[in-house]
mmCIF file of C-alpha atoms and ligand atoms in Angstrom:
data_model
loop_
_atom_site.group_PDB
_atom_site.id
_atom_site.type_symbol
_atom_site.label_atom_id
_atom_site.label_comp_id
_atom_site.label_asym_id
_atom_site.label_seq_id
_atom_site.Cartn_x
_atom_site.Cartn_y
_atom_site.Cartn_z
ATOM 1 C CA UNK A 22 149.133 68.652 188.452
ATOM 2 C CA UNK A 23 149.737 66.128 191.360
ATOM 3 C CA UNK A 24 152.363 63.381 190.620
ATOM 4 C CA UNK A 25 150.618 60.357 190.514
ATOM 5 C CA UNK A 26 153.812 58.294 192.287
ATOM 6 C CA UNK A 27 152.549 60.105 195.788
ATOM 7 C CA UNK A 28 149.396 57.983 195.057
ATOM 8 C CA UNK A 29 149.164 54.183 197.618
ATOM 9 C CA UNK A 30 147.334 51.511 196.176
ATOM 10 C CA UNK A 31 144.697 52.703 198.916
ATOM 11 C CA UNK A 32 144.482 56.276 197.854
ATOM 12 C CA UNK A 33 144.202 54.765 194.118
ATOM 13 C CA UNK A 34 141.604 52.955 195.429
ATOM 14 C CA UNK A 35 139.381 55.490 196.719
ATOM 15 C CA UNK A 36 140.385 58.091 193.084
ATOM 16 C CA UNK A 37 139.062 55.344 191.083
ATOM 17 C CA UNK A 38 135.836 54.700 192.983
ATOM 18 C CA UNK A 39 135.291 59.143 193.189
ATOM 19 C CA UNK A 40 135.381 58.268 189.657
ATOM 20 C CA UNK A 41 132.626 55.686 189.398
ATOM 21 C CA UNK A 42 135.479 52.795 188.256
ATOM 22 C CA UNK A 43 136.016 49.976 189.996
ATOM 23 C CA UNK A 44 138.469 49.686 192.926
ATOM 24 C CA UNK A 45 140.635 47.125 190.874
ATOM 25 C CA UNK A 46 141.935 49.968 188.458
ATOM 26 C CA UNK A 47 144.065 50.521 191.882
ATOM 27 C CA UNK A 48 146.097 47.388 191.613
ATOM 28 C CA UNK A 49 146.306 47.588 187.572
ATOM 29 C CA UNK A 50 147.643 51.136 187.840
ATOM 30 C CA UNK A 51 150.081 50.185 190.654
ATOM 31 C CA UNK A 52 151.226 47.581 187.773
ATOM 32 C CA UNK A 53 151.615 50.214 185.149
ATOM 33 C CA UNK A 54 153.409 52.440 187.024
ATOM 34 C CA UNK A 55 156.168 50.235 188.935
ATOM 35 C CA UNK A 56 156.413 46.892 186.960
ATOM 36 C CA UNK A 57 156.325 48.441 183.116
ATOM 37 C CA UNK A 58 157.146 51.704 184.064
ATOM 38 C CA UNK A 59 155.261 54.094 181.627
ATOM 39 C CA UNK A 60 156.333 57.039 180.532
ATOM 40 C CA UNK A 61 153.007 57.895 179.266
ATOM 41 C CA UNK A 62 149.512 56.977 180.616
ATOM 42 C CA UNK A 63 148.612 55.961 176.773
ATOM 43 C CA UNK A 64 151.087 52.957 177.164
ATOM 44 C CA UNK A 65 147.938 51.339 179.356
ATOM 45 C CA UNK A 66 146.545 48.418 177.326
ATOM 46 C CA UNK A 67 143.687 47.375 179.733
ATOM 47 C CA UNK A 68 142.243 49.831 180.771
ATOM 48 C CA UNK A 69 139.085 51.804 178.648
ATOM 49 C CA UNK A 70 139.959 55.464 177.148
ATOM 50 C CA UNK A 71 137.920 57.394 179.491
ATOM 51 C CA UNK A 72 139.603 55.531 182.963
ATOM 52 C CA UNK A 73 143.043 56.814 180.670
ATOM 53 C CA UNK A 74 141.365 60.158 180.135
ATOM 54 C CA UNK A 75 140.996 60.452 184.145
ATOM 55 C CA UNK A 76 144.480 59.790 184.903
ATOM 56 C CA UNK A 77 145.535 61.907 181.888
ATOM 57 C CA UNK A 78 143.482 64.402 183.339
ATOM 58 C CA UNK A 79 144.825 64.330 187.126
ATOM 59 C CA UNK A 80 147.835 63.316 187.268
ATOM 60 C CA UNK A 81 151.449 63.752 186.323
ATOM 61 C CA UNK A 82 153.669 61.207 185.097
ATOM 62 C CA UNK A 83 157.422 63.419 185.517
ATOM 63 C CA UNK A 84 160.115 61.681 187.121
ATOM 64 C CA UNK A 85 163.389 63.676 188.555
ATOM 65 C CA UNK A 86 165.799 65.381 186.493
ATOM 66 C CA UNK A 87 169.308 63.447 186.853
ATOM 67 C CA UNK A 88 171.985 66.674 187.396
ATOM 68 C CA UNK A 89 175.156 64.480 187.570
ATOM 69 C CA UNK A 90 175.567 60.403 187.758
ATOM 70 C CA UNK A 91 178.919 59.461 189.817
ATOM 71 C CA UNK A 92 180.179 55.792 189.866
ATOM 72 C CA UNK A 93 182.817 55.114 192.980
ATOM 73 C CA UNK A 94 185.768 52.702 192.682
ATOM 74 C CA UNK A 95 183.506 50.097 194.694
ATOM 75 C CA UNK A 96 180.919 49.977 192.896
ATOM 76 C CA UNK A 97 179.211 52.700 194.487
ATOM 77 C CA UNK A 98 176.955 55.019 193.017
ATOM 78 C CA UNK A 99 175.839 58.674 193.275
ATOM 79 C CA UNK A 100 173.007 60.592 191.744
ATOM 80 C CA UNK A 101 172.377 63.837 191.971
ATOM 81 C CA UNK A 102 168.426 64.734 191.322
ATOM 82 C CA UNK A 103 166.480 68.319 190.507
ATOM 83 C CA UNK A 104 163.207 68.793 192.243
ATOM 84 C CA UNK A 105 160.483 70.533 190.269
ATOM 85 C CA UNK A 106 161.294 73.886 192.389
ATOM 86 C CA UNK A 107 165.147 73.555 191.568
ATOM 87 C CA UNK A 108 166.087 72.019 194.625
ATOM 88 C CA UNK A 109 168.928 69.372 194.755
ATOM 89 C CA UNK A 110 168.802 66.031 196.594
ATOM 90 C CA UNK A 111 171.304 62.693 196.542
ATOM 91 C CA UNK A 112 170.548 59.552 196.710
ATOM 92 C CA UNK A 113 173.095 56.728 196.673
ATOM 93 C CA UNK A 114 173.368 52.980 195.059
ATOM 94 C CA UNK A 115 175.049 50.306 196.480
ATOM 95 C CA UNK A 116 176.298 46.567 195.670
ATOM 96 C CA UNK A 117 176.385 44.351 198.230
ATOM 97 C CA UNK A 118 176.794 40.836 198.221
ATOM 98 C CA UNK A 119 172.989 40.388 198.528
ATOM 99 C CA UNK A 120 172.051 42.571 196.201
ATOM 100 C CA UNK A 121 171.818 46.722 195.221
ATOM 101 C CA UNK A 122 170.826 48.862 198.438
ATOM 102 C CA UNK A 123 169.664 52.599 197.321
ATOM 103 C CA UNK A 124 169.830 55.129 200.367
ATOM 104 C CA UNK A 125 167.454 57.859 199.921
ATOM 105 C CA UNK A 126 166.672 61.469 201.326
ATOM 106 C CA UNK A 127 163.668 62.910 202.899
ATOM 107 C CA UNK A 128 164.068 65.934 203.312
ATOM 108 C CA UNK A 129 165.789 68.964 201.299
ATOM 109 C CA UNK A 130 168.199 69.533 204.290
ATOM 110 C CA UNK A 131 167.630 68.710 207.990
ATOM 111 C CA UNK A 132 166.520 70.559 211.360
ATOM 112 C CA UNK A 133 168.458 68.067 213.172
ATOM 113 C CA UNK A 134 171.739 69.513 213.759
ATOM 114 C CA UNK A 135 173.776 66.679 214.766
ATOM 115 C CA UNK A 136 176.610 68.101 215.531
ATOM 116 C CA UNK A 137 179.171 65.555 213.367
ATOM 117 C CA UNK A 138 176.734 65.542 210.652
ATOM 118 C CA UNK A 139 177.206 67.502 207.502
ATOM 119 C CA UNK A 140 173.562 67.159 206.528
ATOM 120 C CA UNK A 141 172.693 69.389 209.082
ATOM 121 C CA UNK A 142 174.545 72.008 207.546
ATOM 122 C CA UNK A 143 171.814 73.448 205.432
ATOM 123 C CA UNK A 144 168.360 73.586 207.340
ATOM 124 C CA UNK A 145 165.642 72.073 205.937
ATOM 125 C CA UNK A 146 163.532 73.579 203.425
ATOM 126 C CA UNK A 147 160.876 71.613 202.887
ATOM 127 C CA UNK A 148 159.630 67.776 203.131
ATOM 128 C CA UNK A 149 160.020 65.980 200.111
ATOM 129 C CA UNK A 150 156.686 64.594 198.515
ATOM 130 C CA UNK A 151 156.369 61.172 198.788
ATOM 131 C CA UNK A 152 156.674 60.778 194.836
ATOM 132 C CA UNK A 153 160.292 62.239 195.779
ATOM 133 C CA UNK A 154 160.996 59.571 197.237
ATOM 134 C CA UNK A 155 159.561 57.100 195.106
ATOM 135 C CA UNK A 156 160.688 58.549 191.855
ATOM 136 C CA UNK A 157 164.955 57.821 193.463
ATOM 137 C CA UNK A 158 164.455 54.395 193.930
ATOM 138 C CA UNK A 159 162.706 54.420 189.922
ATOM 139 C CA UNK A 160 164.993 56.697 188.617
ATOM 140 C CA UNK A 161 168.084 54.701 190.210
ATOM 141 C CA UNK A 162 167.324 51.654 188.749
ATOM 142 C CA UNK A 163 166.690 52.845 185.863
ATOM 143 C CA UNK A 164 169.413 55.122 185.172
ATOM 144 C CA UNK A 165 171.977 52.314 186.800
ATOM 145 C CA UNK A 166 169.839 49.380 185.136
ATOM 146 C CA UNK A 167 169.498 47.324 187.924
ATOM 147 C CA UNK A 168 167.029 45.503 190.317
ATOM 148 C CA UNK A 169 166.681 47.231 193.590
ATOM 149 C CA UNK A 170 166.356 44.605 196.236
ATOM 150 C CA UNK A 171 167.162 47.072 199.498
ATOM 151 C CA UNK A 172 166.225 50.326 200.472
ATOM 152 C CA UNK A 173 167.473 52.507 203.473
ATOM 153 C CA UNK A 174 165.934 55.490 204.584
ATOM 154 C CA UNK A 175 169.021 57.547 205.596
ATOM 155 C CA UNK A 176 169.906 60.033 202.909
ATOM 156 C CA UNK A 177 169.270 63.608 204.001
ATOM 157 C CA UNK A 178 166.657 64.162 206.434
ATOM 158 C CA UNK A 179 165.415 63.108 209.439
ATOM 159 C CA UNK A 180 162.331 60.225 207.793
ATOM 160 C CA UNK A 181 159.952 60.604 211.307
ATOM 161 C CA UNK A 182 160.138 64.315 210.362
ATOM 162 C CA UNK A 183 158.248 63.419 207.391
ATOM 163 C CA UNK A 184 156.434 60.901 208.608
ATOM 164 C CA UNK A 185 153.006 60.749 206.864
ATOM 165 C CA UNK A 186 155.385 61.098 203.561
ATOM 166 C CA UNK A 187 157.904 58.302 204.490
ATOM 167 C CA UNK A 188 155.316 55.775 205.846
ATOM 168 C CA UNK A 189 152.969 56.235 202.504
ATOM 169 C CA UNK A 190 156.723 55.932 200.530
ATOM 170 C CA UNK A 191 157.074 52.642 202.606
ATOM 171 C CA UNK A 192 154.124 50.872 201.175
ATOM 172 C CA UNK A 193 154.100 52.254 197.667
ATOM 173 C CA UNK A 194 157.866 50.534 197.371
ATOM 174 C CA UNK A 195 156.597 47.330 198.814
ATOM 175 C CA UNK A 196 153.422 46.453 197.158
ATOM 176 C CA UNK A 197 154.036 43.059 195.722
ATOM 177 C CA UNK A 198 152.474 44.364 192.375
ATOM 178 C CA UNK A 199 154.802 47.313 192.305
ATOM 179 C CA UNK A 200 158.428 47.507 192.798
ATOM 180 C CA UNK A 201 157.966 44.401 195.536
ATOM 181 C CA UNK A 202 161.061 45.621 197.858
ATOM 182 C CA UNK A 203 160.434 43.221 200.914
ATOM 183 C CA UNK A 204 159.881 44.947 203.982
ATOM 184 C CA UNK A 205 162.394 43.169 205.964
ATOM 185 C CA UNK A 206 164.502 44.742 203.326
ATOM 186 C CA UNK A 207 164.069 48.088 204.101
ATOM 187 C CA UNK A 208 164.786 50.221 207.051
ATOM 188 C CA UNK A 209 163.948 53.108 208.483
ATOM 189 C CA UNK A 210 166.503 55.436 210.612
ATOM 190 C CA UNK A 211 165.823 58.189 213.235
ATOM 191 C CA UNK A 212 167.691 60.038 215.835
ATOM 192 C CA UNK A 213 164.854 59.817 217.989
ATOM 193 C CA UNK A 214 161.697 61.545 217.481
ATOM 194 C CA UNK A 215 160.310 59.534 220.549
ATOM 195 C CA UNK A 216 156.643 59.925 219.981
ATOM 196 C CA UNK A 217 156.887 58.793 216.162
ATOM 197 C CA UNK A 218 158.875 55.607 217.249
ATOM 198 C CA UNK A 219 155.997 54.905 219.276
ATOM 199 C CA UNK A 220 153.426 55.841 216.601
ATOM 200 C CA UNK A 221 155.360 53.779 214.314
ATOM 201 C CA UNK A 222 155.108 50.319 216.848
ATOM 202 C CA UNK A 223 151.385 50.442 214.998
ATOM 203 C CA UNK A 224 152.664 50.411 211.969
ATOM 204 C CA UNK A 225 151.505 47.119 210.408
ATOM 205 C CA UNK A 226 154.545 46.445 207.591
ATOM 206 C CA UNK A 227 157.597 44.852 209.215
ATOM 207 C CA UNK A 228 159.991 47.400 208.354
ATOM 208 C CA UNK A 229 163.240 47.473 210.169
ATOM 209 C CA UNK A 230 164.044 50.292 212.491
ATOM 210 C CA UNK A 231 167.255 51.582 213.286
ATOM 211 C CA UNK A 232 167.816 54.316 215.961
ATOM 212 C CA UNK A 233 170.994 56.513 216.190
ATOM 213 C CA UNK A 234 172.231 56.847 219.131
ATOM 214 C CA UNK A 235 176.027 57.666 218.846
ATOM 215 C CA UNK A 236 176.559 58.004 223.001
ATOM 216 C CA UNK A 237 175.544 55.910 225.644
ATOM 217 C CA UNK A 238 174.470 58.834 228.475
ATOM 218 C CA UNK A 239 173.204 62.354 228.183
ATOM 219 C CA UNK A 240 175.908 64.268 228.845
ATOM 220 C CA UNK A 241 177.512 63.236 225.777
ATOM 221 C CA UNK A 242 174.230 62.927 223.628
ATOM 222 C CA UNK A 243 173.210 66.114 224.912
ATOM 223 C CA UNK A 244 176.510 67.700 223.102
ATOM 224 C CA UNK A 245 176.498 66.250 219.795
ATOM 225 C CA UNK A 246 173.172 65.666 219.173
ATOM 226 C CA UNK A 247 170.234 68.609 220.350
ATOM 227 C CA UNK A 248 167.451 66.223 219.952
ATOM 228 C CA UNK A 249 168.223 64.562 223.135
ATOM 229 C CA UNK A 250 167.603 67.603 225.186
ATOM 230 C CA UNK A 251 163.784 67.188 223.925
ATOM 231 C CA UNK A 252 164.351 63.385 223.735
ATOM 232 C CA UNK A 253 166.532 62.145 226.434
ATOM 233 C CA UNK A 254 167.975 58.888 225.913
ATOM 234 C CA UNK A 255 166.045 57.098 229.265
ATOM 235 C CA UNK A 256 163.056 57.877 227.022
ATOM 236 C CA UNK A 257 164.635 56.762 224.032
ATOM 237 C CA UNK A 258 165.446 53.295 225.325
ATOM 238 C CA UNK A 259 161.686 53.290 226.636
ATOM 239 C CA UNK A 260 160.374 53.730 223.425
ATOM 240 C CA UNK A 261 162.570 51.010 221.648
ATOM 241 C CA UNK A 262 161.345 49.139 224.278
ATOM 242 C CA UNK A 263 157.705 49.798 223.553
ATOM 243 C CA UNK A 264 158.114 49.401 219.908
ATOM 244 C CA UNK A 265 160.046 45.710 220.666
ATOM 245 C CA UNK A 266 157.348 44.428 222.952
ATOM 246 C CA UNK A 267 154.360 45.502 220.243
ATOM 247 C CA UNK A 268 155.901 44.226 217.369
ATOM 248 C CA UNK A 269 158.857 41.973 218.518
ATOM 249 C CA UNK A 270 161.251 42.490 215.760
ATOM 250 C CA UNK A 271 164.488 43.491 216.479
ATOM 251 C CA UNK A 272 165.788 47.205 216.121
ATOM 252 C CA UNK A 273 169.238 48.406 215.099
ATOM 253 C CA UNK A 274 171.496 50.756 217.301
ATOM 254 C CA UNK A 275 173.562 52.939 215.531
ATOM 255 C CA UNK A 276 176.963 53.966 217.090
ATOM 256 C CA UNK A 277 179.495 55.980 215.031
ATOM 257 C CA UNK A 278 182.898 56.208 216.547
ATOM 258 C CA UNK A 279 184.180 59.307 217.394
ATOM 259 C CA UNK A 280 187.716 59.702 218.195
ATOM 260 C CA UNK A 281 187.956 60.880 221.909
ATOM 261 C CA UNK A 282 184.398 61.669 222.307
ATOM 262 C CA UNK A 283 182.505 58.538 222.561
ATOM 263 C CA UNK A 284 184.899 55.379 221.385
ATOM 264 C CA UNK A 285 186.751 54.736 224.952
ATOM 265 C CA UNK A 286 185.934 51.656 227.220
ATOM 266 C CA UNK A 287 184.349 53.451 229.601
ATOM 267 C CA UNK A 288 181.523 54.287 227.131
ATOM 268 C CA UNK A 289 181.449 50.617 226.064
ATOM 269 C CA UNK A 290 180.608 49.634 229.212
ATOM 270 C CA UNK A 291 178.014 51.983 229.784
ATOM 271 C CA UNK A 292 176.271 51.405 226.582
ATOM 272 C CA UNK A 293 176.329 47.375 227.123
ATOM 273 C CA UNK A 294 174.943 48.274 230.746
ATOM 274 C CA UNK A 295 171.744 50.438 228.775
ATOM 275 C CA UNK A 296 171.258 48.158 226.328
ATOM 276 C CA UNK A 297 171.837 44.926 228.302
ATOM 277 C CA UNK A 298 168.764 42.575 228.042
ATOM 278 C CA UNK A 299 167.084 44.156 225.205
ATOM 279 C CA UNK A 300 166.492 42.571 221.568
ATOM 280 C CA UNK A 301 168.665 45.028 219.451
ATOM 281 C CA UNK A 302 172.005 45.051 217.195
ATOM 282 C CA UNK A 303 174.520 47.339 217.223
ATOM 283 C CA UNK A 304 175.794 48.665 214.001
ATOM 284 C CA UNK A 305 179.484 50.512 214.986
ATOM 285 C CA UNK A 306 179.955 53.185 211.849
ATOM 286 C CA UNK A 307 183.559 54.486 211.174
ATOM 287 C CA UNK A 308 182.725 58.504 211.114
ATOM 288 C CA UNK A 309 183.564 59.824 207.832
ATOM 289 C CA UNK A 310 185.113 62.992 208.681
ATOM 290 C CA UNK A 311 183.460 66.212 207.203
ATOM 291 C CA UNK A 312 185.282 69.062 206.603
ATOM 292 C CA UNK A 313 184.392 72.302 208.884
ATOM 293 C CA UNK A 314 183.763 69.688 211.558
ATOM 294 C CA UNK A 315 185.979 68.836 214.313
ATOM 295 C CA UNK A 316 185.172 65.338 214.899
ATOM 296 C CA UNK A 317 187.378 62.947 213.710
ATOM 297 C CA UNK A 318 187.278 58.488 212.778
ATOM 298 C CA UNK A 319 188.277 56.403 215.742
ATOM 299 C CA UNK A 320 191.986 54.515 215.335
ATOM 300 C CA UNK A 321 191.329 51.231 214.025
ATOM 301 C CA UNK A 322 192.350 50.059 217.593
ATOM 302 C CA UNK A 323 189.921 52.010 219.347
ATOM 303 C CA UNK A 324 186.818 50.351 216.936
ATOM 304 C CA UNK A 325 188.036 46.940 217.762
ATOM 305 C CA UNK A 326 188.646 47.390 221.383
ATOM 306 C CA UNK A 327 185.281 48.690 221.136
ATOM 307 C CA UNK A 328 183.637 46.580 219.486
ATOM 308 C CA UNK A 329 185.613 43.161 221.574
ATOM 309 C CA UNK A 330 184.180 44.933 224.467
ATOM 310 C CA UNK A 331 180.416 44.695 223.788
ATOM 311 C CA UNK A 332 181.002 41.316 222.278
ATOM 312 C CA UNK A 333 182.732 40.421 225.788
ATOM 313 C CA UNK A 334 179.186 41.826 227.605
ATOM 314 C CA UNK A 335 177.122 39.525 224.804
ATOM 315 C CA UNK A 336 175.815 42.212 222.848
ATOM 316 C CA UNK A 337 175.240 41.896 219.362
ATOM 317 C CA UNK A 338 177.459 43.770 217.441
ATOM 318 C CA UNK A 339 178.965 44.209 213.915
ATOM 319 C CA UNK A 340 181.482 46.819 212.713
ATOM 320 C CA UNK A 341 180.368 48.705 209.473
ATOM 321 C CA UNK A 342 182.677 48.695 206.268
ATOM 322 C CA UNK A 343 182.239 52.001 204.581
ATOM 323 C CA UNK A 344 181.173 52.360 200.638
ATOM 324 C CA UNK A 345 181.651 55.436 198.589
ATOM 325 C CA UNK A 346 184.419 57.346 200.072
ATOM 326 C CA UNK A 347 185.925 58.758 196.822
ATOM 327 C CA UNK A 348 183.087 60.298 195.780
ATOM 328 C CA UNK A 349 181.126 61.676 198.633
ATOM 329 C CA UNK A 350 178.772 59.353 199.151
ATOM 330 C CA UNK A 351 179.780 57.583 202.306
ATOM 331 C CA UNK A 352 177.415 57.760 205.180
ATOM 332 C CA UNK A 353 176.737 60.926 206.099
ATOM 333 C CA UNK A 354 178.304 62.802 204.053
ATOM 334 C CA UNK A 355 176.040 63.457 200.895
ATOM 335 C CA UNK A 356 176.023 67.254 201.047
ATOM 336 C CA UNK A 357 175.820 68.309 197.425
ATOM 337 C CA UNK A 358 178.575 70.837 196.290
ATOM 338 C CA UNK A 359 176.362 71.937 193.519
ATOM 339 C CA UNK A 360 174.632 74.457 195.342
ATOM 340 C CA UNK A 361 177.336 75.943 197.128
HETATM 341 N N1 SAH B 19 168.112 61.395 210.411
HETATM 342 C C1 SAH B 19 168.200 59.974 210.398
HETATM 343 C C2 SAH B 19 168.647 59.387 209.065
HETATM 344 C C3 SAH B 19 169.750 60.067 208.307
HETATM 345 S S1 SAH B 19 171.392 59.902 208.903
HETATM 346 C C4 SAH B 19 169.069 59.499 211.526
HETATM 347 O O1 SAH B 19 169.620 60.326 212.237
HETATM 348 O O2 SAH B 19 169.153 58.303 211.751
HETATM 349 C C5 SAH B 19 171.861 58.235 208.690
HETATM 350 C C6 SAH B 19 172.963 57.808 209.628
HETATM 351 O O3 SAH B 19 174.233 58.369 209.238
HETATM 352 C C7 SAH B 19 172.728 58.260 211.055
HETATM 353 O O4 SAH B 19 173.031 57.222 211.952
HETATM 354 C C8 SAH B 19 173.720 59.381 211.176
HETATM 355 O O5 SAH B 19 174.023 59.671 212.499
HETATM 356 C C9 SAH B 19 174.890 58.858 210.386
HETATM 357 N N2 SAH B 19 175.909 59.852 210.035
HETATM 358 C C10 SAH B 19 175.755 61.171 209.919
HETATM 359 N N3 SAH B 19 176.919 61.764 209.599
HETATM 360 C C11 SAH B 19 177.835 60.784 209.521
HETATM 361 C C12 SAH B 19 179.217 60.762 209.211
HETATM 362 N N4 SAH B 19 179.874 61.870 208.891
HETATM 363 N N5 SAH B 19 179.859 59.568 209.209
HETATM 364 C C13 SAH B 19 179.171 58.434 209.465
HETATM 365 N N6 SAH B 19 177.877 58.393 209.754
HETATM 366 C C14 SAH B 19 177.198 59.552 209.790
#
């Protein structure tokens, strides 16, 4: 049986009317689902038996099965979830001063193969359903008992991959009768599928987009990250350039610094001098190292003199503070030990 939490309030819509109900049972089901959170379709006070029968009939109601439930020193939190076909994912809960950001994964593994990335490690298997993604930001704050106010798509997975899947996840977690996450509150991340960010400049929710970029030519794109030799990053900065002028929102660049690959002036400078007059943000990450991989963090002197650079050529920029550290849940890093 399909899970009904792959189900928009526009796909509700047109189940209910194939059923000969009204198209409001959309909006009340939305209700049931995200605000009281059933755990069985009989919980649904206002709705007749035989609309209940339907749904009983149709749809399942199963959530993920939680395999382990870490809490970091900081606050941090890691959960470990079991698909219906026994495969693992993570997703990840943080506190921040304005309020608990979950980070979830798309995919089971990635086809990515960033090169400093240990995600990348285990190809991907399959998409995960858009109710996969729905149920970790349920299951999270239920299991952590808290109100999710933030969502980032960058857990396993490469979202414009799975795009249909992400952009339906998008709207289910934003409907204002639902779990009401705002979309200026959520963001999306890619390496840069080129002709999805462009697909995604139509998209009419203003989600925030962040791009990583992690080098400022193609040389040194070209070596850690593959995508760029189907994606170069001329045609990168085209499409963020696209996607600004259609929707004029801002995007987020992310940089992680690499010691002695991409972290010296020189690459300052030349990523001020690509970015220079366009309406973005730069995000600098500390790389978290992973082991097998021979990248390593940037000094502490080498982020700052970094990061005073691009200030000095008026870009905006802000220098990450990691979460999660102790227990394998910082950025990048959720790689789940359980199935080795
Ligand atoms: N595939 C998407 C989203 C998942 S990765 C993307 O590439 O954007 C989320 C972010 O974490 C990306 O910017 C990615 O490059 C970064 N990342 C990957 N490994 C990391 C590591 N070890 N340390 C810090 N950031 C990392």
């Amino acid at each position: 049986m399909e899970s009904i939490y792959n189900y928009t309030e526009e796909q509700l819509k047109e189940y209910w009317i194939s059923k000969g109900e009204k198209g409001f049972r959309a909006s009340q089901t939305i209700e049931w689902l995200y605000r009281h959170q059933i755990h069985s379709f009989d919980e649904i006070t206002n709705m007749k038996q035989t609309a209940i029968e339907y749904l009983k009939n149709d749809f399942s109601l199963e959530s993920l099965k939680c395999v382990t439930h870490q809490k970091s020193k900081d606050g941090t939190q890691k959960f470990l979830f079991e698909l219906k076909d026994g495969n693992l994912i993570e997703t990840v809960l943080m506190h921040q001063e304005y309020g608990y950001s979950v980070c979830v994964t798309t995919e089971v593994g990635c086809n990515m193969d960033c090169q400093f990335c240990a995600s990348g490690m285990k190809k991907k298997l399959r998409n995960l359903e858009t109710s996969e993604i729905v149920l970790q930001v349920l299951m999270v704050s239920r299991l952590a008992e808290v109100r999710v106010s933030h969502v980032v798509i960058m857990g396993i997975g490469e979202p414009f991959d799975n795009y249909e899947n992400v952009i339906r996840f998008m709207k289910i977690i934003n409907h204002p009768l639902g779990l009401e996450i705002g979309a200026r509150h959520i963001t999306v991340s890619t390496c840069g599928l080129v002709p999805k960010i462009m697909e995604y400049a139509e998209f009419d929710l203003q989600v925030n987009l962040a791009i990583s970029l992690h080098a400022p030519n193609n040389t040194l794109r070209n070596q850690i990250m593959p995508i760029n030799k189907a994606y170069p990053i001329e045609e990168v900065i085209k499409a963020i350039k696209y996607y600004i002028d259609k929707t004029n929102r801002r995007v987020t660049i992310e940089y992680i610094l690499l010691k002695g690959i991409n972290d010296s002036i020189a690459c300052a400078d030349e990523l001020a001098t690509l970015l220079h007059g366009l309406n973005v943000y730069v995000n600098l990450i500390p790389y978290n190292e992973v082991v097998g991989k021979p990248y390593a963090r940037s000094t502490k002197e080498d982020m700052v003199a970094f990061f005073d650079w691009l200030k000095k050529r008026r870009i905006n920029v802000q220098l990450r503070k990691e979460q999660g550290s102790d227990i394998d849940a910082a950025c990048g890093q959720l790689r789940s030990k359980h199935m080795n």
